[in-house]
C-alpha positions as CSV (number, residue, x, y, z in Angstrom):
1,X,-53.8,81.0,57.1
2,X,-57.8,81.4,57.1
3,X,-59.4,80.7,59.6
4,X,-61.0,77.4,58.1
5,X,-57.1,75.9,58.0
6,X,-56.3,77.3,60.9
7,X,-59.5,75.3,62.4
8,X,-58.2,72.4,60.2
9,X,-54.3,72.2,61.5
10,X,-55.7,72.8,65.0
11,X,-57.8,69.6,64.5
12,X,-55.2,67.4,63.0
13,X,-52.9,68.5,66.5
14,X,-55.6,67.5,68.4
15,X,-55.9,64.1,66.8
16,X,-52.6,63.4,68.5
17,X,-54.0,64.3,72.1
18,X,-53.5,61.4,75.0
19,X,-57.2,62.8,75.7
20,X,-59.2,60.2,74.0
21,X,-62.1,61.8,73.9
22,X,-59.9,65.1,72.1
23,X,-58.8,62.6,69.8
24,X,-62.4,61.3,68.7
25,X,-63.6,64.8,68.5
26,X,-61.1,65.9,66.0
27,X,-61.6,62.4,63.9
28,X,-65.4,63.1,63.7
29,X,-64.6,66.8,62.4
30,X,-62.4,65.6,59.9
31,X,-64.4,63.0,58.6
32,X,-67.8,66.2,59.1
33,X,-65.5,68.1,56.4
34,X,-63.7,65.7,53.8
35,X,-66.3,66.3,51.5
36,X,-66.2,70.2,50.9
37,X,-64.4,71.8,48.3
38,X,-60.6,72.5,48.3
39,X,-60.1,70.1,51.7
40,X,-57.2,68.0,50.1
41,X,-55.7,71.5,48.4
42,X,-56.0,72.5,52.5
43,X,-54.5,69.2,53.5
44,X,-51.5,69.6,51.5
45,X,-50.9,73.3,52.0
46,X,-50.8,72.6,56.1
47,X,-48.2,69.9,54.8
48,X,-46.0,72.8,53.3
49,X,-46.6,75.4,55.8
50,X,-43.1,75.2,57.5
51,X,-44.1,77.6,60.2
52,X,-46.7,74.8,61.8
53,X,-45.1,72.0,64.1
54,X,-44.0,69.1,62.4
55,X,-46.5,66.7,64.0
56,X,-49.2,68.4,63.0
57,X,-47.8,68.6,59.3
58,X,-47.1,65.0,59.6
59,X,-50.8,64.4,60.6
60,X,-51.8,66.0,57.6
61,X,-49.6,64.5,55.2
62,X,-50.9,61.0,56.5
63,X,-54.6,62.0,55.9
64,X,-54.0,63.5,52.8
65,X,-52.3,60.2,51.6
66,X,-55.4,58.2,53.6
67,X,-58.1,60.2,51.4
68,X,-56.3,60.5,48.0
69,X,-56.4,56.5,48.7
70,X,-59.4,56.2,49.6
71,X,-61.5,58.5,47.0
72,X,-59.4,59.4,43.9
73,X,-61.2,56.5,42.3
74,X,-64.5,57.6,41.9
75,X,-67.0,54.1,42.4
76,X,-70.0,54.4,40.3
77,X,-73.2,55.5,42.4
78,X,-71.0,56.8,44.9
79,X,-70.6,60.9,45.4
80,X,-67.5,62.0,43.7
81,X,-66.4,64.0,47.3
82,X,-62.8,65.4,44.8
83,X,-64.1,67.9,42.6
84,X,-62.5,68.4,39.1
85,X,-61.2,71.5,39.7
86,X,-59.5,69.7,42.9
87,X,-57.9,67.4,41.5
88,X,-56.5,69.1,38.3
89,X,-54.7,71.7,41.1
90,X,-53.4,68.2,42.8
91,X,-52.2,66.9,40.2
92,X,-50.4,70.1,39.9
93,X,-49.2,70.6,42.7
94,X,-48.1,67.6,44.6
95,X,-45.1,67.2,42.6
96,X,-43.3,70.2,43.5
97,X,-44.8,69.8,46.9
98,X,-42.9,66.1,47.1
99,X,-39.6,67.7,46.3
100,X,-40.1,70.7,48.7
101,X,-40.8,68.4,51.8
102,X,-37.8,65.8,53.5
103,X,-37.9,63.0,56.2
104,X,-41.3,61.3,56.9
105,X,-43.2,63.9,55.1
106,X,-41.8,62.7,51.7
107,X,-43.1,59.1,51.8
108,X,-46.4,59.9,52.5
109,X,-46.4,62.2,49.6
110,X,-44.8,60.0,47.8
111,X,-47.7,57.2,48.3
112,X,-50.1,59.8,47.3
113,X,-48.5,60.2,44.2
114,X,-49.0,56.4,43.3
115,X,-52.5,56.2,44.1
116,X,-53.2,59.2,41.8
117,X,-50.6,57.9,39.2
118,X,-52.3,54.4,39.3
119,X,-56.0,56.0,38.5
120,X,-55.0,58.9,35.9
121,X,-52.0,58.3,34.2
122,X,-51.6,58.6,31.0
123,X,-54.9,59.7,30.0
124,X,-55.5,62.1,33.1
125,X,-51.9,63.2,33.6
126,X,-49.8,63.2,30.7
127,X,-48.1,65.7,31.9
128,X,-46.2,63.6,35.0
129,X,-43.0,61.9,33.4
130,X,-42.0,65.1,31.7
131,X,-42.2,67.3,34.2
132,X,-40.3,64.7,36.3
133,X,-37.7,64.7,33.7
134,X,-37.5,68.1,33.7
135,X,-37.1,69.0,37.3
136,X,-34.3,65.9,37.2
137,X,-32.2,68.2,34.5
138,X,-33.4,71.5,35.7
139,X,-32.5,70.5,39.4
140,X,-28.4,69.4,38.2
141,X,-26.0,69.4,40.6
142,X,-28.6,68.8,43.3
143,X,-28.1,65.4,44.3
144,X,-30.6,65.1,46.9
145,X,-33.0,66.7,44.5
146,X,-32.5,64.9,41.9
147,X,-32.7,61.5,44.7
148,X,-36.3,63.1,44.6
149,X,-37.1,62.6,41.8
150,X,-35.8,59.2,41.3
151,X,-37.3,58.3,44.5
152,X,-40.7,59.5,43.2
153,X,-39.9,57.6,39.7
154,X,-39.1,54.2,41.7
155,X,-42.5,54.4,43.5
156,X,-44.3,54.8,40.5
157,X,-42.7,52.0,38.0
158,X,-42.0,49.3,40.7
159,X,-45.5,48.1,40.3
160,X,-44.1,47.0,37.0
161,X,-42.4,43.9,38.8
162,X,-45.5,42.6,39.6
163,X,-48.3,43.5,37.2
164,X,-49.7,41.0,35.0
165,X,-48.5,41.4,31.1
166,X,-51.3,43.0,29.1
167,X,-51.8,45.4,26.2
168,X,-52.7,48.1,28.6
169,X,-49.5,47.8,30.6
170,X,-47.0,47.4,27.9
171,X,-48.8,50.4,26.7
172,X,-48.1,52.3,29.7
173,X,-44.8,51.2,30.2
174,X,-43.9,52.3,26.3
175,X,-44.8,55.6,26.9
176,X,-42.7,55.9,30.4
177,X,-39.8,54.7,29.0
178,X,-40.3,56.4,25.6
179,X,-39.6,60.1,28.2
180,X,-37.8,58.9,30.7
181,X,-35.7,56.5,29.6
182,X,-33.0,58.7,27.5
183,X,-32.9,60.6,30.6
184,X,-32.1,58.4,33.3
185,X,-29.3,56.5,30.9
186,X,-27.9,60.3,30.8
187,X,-28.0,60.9,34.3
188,X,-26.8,57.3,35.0
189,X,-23.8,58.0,33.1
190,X,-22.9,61.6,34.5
191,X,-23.5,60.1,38.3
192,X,-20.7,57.3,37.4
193,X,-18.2,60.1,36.3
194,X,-18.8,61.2,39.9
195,X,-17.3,58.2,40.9
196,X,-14.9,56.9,37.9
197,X,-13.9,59.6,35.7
198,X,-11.5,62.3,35.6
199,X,-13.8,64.5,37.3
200,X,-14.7,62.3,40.1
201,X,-15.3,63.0,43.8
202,X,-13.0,61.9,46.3
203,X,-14.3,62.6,49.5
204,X,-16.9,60.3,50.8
205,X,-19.9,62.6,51.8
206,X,-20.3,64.0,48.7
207,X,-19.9,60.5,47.3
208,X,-23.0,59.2,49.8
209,X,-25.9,61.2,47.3
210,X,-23.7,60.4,44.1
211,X,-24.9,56.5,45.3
212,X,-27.9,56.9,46.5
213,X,-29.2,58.3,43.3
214,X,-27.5,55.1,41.8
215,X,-28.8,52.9,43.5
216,X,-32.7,54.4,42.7
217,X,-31.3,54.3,39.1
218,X,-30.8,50.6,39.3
219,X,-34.0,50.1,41.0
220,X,-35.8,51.7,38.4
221,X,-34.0,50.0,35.6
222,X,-35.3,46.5,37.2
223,X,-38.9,47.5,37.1
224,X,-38.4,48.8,33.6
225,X,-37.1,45.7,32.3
226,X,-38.8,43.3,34.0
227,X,-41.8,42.6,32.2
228,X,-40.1,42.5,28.6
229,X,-36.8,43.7,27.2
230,X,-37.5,47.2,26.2
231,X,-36.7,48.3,23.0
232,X,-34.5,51.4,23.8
233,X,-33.0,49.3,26.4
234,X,-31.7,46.9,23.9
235,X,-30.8,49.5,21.8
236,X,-28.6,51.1,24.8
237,X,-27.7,47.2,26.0
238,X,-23.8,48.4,25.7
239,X,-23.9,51.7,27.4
240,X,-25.8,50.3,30.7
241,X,-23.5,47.0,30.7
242,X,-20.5,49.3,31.2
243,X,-22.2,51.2,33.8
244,X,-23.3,47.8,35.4
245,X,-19.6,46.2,35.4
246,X,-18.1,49.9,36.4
247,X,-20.3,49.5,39.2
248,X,-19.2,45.6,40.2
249,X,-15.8,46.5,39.8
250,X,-15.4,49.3,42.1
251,X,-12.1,50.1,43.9
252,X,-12.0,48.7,47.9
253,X,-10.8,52.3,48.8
254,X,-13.9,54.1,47.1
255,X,-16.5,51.1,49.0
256,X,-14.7,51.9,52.3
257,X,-14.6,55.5,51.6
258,X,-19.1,55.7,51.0
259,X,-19.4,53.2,53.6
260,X,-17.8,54.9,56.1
261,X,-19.5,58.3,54.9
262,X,-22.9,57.0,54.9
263,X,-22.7,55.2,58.2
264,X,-21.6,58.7,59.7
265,X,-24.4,60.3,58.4
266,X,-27.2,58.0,58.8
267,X,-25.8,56.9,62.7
268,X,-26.0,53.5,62.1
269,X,-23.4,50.9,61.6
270,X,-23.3,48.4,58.6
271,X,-25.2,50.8,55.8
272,X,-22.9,49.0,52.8
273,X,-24.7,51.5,50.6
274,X,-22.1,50.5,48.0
275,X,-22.9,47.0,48.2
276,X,-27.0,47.7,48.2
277,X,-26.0,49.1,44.5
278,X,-23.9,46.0,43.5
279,X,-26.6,43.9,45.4
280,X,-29.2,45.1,42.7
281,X,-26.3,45.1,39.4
282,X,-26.9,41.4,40.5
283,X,-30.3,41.3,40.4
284,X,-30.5,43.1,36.8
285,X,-27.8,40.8,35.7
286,X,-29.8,37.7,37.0
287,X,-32.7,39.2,35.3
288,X,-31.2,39.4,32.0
289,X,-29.2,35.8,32.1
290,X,-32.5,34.3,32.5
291,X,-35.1,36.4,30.1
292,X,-33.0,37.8,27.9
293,X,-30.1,35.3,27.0
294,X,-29.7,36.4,23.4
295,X,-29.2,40.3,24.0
296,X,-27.3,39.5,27.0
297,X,-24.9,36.6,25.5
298,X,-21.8,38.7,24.8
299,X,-21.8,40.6,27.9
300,X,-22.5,37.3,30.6
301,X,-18.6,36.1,30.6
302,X,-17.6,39.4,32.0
303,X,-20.0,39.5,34.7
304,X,-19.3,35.9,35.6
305,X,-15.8,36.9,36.1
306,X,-16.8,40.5,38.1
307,X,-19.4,38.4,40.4
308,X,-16.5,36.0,40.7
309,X,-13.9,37.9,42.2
310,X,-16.2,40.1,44.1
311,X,-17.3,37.1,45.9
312,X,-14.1,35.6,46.4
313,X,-13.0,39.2,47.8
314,X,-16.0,40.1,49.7
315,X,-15.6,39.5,53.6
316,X,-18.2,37.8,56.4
317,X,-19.6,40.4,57.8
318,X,-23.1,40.7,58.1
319,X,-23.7,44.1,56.3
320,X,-22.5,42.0,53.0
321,X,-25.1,39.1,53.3
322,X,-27.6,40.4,50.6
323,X,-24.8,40.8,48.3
324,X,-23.3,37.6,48.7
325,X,-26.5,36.1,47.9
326,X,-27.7,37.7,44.7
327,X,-24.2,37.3,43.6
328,X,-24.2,33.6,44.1
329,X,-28.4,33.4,42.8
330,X,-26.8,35.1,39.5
331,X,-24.0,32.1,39.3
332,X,-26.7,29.8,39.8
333,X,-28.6,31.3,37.2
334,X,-25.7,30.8,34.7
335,X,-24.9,27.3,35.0
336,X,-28.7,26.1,35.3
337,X,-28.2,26.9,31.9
338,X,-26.7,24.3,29.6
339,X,-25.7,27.1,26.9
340,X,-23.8,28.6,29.7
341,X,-21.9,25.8,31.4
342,X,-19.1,25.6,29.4
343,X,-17.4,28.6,31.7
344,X,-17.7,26.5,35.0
345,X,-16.9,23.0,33.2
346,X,-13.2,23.0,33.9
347,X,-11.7,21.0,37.0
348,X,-10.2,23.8,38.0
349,X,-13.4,26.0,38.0
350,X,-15.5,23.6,40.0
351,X,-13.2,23.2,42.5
352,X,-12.6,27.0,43.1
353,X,-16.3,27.1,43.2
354,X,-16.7,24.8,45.9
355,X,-14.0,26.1,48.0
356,X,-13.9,30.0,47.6
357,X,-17.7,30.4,47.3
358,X,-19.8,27.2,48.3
359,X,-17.7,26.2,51.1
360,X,-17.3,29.7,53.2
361,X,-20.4,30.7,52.7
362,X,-21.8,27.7,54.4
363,X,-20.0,27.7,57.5
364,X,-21.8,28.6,61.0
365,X,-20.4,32.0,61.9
366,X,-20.7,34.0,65.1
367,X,-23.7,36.2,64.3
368,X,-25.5,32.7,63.0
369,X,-24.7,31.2,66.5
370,X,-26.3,34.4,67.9
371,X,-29.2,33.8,65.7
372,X,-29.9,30.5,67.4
373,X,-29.5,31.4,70.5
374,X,-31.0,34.6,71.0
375,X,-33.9,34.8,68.4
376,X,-34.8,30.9,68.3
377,X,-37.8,32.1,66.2
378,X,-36.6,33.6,63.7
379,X,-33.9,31.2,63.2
380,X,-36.7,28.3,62.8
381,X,-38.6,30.6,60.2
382,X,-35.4,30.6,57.7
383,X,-34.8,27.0,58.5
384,X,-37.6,24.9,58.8
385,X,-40.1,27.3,57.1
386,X,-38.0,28.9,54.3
387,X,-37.8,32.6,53.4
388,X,-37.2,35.2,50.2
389,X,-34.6,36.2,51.9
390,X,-31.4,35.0,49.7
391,X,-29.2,34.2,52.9
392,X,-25.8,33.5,52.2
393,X,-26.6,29.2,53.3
394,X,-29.3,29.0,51.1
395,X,-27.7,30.5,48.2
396,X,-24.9,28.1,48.8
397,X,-26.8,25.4,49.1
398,X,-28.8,26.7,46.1
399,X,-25.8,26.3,43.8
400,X,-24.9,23.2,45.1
401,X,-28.4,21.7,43.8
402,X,-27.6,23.7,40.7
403,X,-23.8,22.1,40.3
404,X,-24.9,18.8,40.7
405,X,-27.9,18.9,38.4
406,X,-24.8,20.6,36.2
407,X,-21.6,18.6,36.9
408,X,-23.3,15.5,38.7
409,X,-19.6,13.3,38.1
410,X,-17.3,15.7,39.5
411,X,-19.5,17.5,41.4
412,X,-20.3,15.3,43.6
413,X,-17.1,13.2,44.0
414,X,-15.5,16.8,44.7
415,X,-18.4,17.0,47.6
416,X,-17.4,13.9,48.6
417,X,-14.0,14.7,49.7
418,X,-15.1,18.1,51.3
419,X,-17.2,15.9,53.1
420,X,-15.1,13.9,54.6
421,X,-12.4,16.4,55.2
422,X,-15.2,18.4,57.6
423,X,-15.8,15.1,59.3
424,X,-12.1,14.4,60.2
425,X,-11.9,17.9,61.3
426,X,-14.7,17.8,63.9
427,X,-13.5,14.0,65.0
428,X,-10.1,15.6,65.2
429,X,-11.3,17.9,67.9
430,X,-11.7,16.6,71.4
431,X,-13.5,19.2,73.0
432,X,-16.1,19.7,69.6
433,X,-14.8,23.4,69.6
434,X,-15.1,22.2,65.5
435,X,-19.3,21.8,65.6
436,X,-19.2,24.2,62.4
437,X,-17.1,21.8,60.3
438,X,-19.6,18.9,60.8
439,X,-22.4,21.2,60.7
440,X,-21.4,22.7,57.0
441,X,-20.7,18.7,56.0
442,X,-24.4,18.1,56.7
443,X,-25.5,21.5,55.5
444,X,-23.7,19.6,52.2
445,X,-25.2,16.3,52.8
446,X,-28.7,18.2,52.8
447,X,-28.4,20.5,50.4
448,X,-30.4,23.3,52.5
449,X,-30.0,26.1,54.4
450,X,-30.0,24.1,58.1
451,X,-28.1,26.8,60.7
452,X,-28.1,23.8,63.9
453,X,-25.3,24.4,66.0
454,X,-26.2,21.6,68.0
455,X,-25.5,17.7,66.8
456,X,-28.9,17.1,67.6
457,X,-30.2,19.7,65.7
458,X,-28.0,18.7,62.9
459,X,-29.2,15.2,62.9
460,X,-33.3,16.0,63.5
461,X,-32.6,18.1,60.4
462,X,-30.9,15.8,58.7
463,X,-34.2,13.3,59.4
464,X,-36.6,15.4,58.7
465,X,-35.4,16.2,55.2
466,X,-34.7,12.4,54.4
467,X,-37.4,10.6,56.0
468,X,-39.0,9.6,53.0
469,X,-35.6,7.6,52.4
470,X,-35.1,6.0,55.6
471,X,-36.4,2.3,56.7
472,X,-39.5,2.0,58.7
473,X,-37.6,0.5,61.7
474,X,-35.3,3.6,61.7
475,X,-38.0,5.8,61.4
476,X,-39.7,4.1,64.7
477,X,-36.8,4.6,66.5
478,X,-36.5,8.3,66.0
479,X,-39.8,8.7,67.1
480,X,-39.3,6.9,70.3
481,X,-36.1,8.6,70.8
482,X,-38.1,12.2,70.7
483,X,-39.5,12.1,74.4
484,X,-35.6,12.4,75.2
485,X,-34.8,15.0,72.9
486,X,-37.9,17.1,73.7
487,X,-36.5,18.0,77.0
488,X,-33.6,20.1,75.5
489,X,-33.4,23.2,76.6
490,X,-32.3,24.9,73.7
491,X,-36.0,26.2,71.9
492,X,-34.5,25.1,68.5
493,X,-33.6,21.6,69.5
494,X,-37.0,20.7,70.8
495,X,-38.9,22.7,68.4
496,X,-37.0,20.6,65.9
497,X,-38.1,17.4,67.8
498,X,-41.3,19.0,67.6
499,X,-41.2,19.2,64.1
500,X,-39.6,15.8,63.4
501,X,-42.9,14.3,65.6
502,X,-45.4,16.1,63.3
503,X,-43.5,14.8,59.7
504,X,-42.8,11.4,60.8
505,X,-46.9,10.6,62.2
506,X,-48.1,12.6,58.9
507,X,-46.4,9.8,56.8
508,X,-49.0,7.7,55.0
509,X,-48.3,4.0,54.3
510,X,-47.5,2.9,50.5
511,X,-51.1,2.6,48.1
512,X,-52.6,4.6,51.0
513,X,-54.6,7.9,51.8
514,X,-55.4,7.3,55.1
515,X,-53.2,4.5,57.3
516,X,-50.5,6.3,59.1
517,X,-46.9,4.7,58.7
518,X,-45.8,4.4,62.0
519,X,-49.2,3.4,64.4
520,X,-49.8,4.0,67.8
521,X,-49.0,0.4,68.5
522,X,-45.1,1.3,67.3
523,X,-44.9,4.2,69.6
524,X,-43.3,2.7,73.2
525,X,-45.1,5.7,75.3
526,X,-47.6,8.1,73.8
527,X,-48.3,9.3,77.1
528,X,-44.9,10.1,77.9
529,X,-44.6,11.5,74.3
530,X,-48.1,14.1,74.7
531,X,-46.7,14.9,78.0
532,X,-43.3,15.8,77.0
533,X,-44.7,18.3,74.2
534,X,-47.3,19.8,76.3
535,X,-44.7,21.1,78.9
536,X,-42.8,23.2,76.7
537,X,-45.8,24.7,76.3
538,X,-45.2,25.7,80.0
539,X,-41.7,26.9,78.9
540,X,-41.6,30.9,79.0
541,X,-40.0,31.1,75.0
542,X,-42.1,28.2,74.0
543,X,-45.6,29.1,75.2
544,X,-47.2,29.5,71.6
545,X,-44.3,27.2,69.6
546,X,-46.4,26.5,66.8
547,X,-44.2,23.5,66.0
548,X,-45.0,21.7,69.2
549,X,-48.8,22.4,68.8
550,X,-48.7,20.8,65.5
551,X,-46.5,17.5,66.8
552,X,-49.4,17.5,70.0
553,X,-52.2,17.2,67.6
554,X,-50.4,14.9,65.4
555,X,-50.1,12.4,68.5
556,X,-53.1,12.8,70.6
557,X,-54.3,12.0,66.8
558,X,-52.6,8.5,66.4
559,X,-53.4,8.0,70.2
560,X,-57.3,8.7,70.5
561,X,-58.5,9.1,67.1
562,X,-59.4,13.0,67.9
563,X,-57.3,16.0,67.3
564,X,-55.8,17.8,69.9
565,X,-56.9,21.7,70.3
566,X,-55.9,24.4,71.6
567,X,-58.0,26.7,73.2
């Protein structure tokens, strides 16, 4: 190295110094010297010397990503501080420089990439997706190069998801898929022989790439298809609907065999890297049952059947969750669709639906319990709050909405008996040891994800979601019951009385903005009631429950006409 990158890696360690003052030296220098010539073609060569400590290349490869970022879009008025000549030898480089690098060095490399990608292509780098395809078929056999390449590919296009149609994009987007589309359908298919065909693998860490490159395949066939159906896509429709189903259908012995592999490797339990690639199969398949009915039509009864029995066949471990729940979304895409509903319409189907997928998929399991107990906050996030997350409760409860809106008749009196079935079960048990039974029979009276183990907890919820139903006098004796329930020790249980407080005073009467439902007249002891919520503020897990705040300012509110802060 000269001595200017010598000086240069020497500063980037010394950003990393405990000595503050070290560290604000070395900032200062680097920001002194961003602006002379060849200082991001410096930056990347201290990210490929191999003979400098990884730290320091690290540091490097973050402030390289940091001023690509920050100043390959030149403002106008502002001093262009990348040269042409720079960034032509960037752009030429960083590529290879991506797939020469692994572990935390890639990523940054790889967010690099998308900045420049987002500014220059296709005008300023037209030479990107080929030389990505070509590296993909020049690399072969070499899975975890080849996952390079896909990796890079999926960072680039997954902006696709969530761009806003234009001219300009579907422009863009014609001309990716126009080189790499063949491609990847190619590779797609090769990587499945790996797995299904004569030729195929049958140890499991070989298998671990084979899938890792499939599941970036599936990845990128989502952002490629999300905006419109692509033309050589539809033309191909057949070829990657095989591949899809291949995938859904996948011998138990080959999931256990990658599982089991890629937990080895990666040292960490519950990995399903099998069922991240049939996770997303269910994502593309809800994808095209919704937007693209017509193409999709012959192939949907097929998938039905595959989601179907993988469902049915998939067990309750935690490691599965993400899969159980785009598999059920994709049912519930089906039959929101009238045109569709004739393969559920049976007697027979509905009632395996409710029992094999609704039903066990709504119970309160261990890790659930574990939830509520240990991580009360999180648990009143998915519950009260909602999430994106498609949790195996709220898809279940999801396709109950979907069933009835569907099947209302039999749905419903099929519900009905399930109902009361999980009511007799819990009353059957002296000791409650059967909590779960009553808890999914509310979960089905609801319709939504609620996880409470507790009966109170069940029943708050239970108000909460129905209190536009209920009577005024019952409504006024829920919220003179809550001074009791606030003392529970559980955080969910008062946080849930909490919660139920805040609803219930932010009800407006009939014809009215303004005039609360239930007055402060109605409420037996607002002292008691501002008193009870402010001491489990005073409770260690409970100091900053946001729920209890909000109930607080809803009652000092009705009590004194001012809202209650917190300072």
């Amino acid at each position: 190295m000269d001595s200017a990158v010598t000086e240069l890696a020497t500063c980037l360690q010394n950003t990393l110094s405990q000595d503050q003052s070290e560290r604000k030296k070395a900032e200062a220098y680097l920001k002194s010297v961003e602006g002379q010539p060849s200082y991001s073609l410096c930056l990347l060569g201290i990210v490929l010397n191999e003979s400098l400590p990884m730290p320091t290349r690290l540091a490097a490869a973050i402030t390289f990503k940091n001023f690509v970022k920050g100043y390959w879009k030149a403002d106008l008025g502002t001093m262009d501080r990348i040269s042409e000549a720079d960034r032509d030898s960037v752009r030429n480089q960083i590529l290879g420089a991506l797939l020469s690098v692994t572990g935390a060095l890639q990523p940054q490399l790889s967010e690099a990439i998308g900045a420049i990608w987002q500014e220059d292509f296709p005008d300023k780098w037209p030479n990107l997706i080929p030389e990505l395809v070509e590296r993909m078929v020049q690399l072969g056999a070499d899975l975890n190069m080849v996952r390079g390449v896909l990796q890079t590919a999926h960072t680039l296009f997954k902006r696709y998801r969530h761009e806003c149609a234009g001219n300009d994009l579907f422009r863009e987007m014609k001309t990716v898929i126009g080189q790499f589309g063949a491609p990847m359908t190619e590779l797609a298919k090769s990587l499945l022989a790996l797995v299904i065909g004569e030729q195929r693998l049958t140890e499991g860490r070989p298998l671990v790439p084979v899938f890792q490159c499939l599941l970036l395949v599936c990845k990128i066939f989502l952002s490629l298809n999300c905006q419109d159906l692509p033309e050589f896509f539809e033309d191909n429709i057949a070829d990657w609907m095989l591949i899809f189903r291949s995938l859904l259908q996948l011998d138990a012995s080959v999931v256990q065999l990658v599982d089991s592999a890629a937990e080895s490797l990666t040292g960490s339990e519950g990995s399903a890297l099998v069922e991240q690639v049939k996770s997303q199969v269910c994502d593309i398949t809800s994808l095209y049952a919704s937007k693209y009915e017509a193409e999709f039509a012959p192939y949907l009864p097929g998938f039905v059947t595959d989601v179907w029995e993988m469902l049915v066949n998939t067990g309750g471990q935690s490691k599965f969750d993400m899969l159980i729940g785009n598999a059920i979304e994709f049912l519930s895409s089906v039959i929101a669709r009238p045109q569709h509903r004739h393969l559920f319409e049976s007697p027979e189907a509905l009632q395996s639906l409710c029992e094999k997928v609704i039903l066990p998929n709504m119970h309160f399991r261990a890790l659930d319990e574990e939830l509520f107990a240990d991580n009360p906050e999180e648990y009143l996030r998915l519950d009260l709050e909602g999430s994106d997350i498609h949790t195996r409760r709220r898809s279940a409860c999801n396709l109950v909405h979907v069933l009835c809106e569907a099947f209302e008749g039999p749905v419903v009196a099929n519900f009905s008996t399930y109902i009361q079935h999980l009511l007799a079960e819990y009353a059957n048990s002296p000791d409650g040891s059967a909590w779960p039974s009553k808890d999914a029979a509310l979960l089905l009276v609801t319709s939504v994800a609620a996880r409470g183990k507790t009966e109170k907890a069940d029943c708050m919820r239970y108000a909460i979601t129905f209190r536009g139903l209920l009577p005024l006098t019952t409504l006024v004796e829920l919220i003179n019951l809550s001074p009791q329930l606030l003392t529970a020790t559980a955080p969910v249980v008062h946080s849930y009385a909490a919660a139920l407080i805040d609803k219930l005073l932010a009800m407006k009467r009939p014809g009215t903005l303004a005039d609360p439902l239930i007055t402060k007249d109605q409420i037996a002891d607002p002292q008691l009631l501002i008193d009870r919520l402010l001491a489990i503020l005073l409770i260690p897990d409970s100091t900053e429950n946001v729920y209890v705040v909000r109930g607080e300012s809803k009652e000092t509110e009705q009590v004194s006409t001012r809202r209650f802060t917190i300072l």
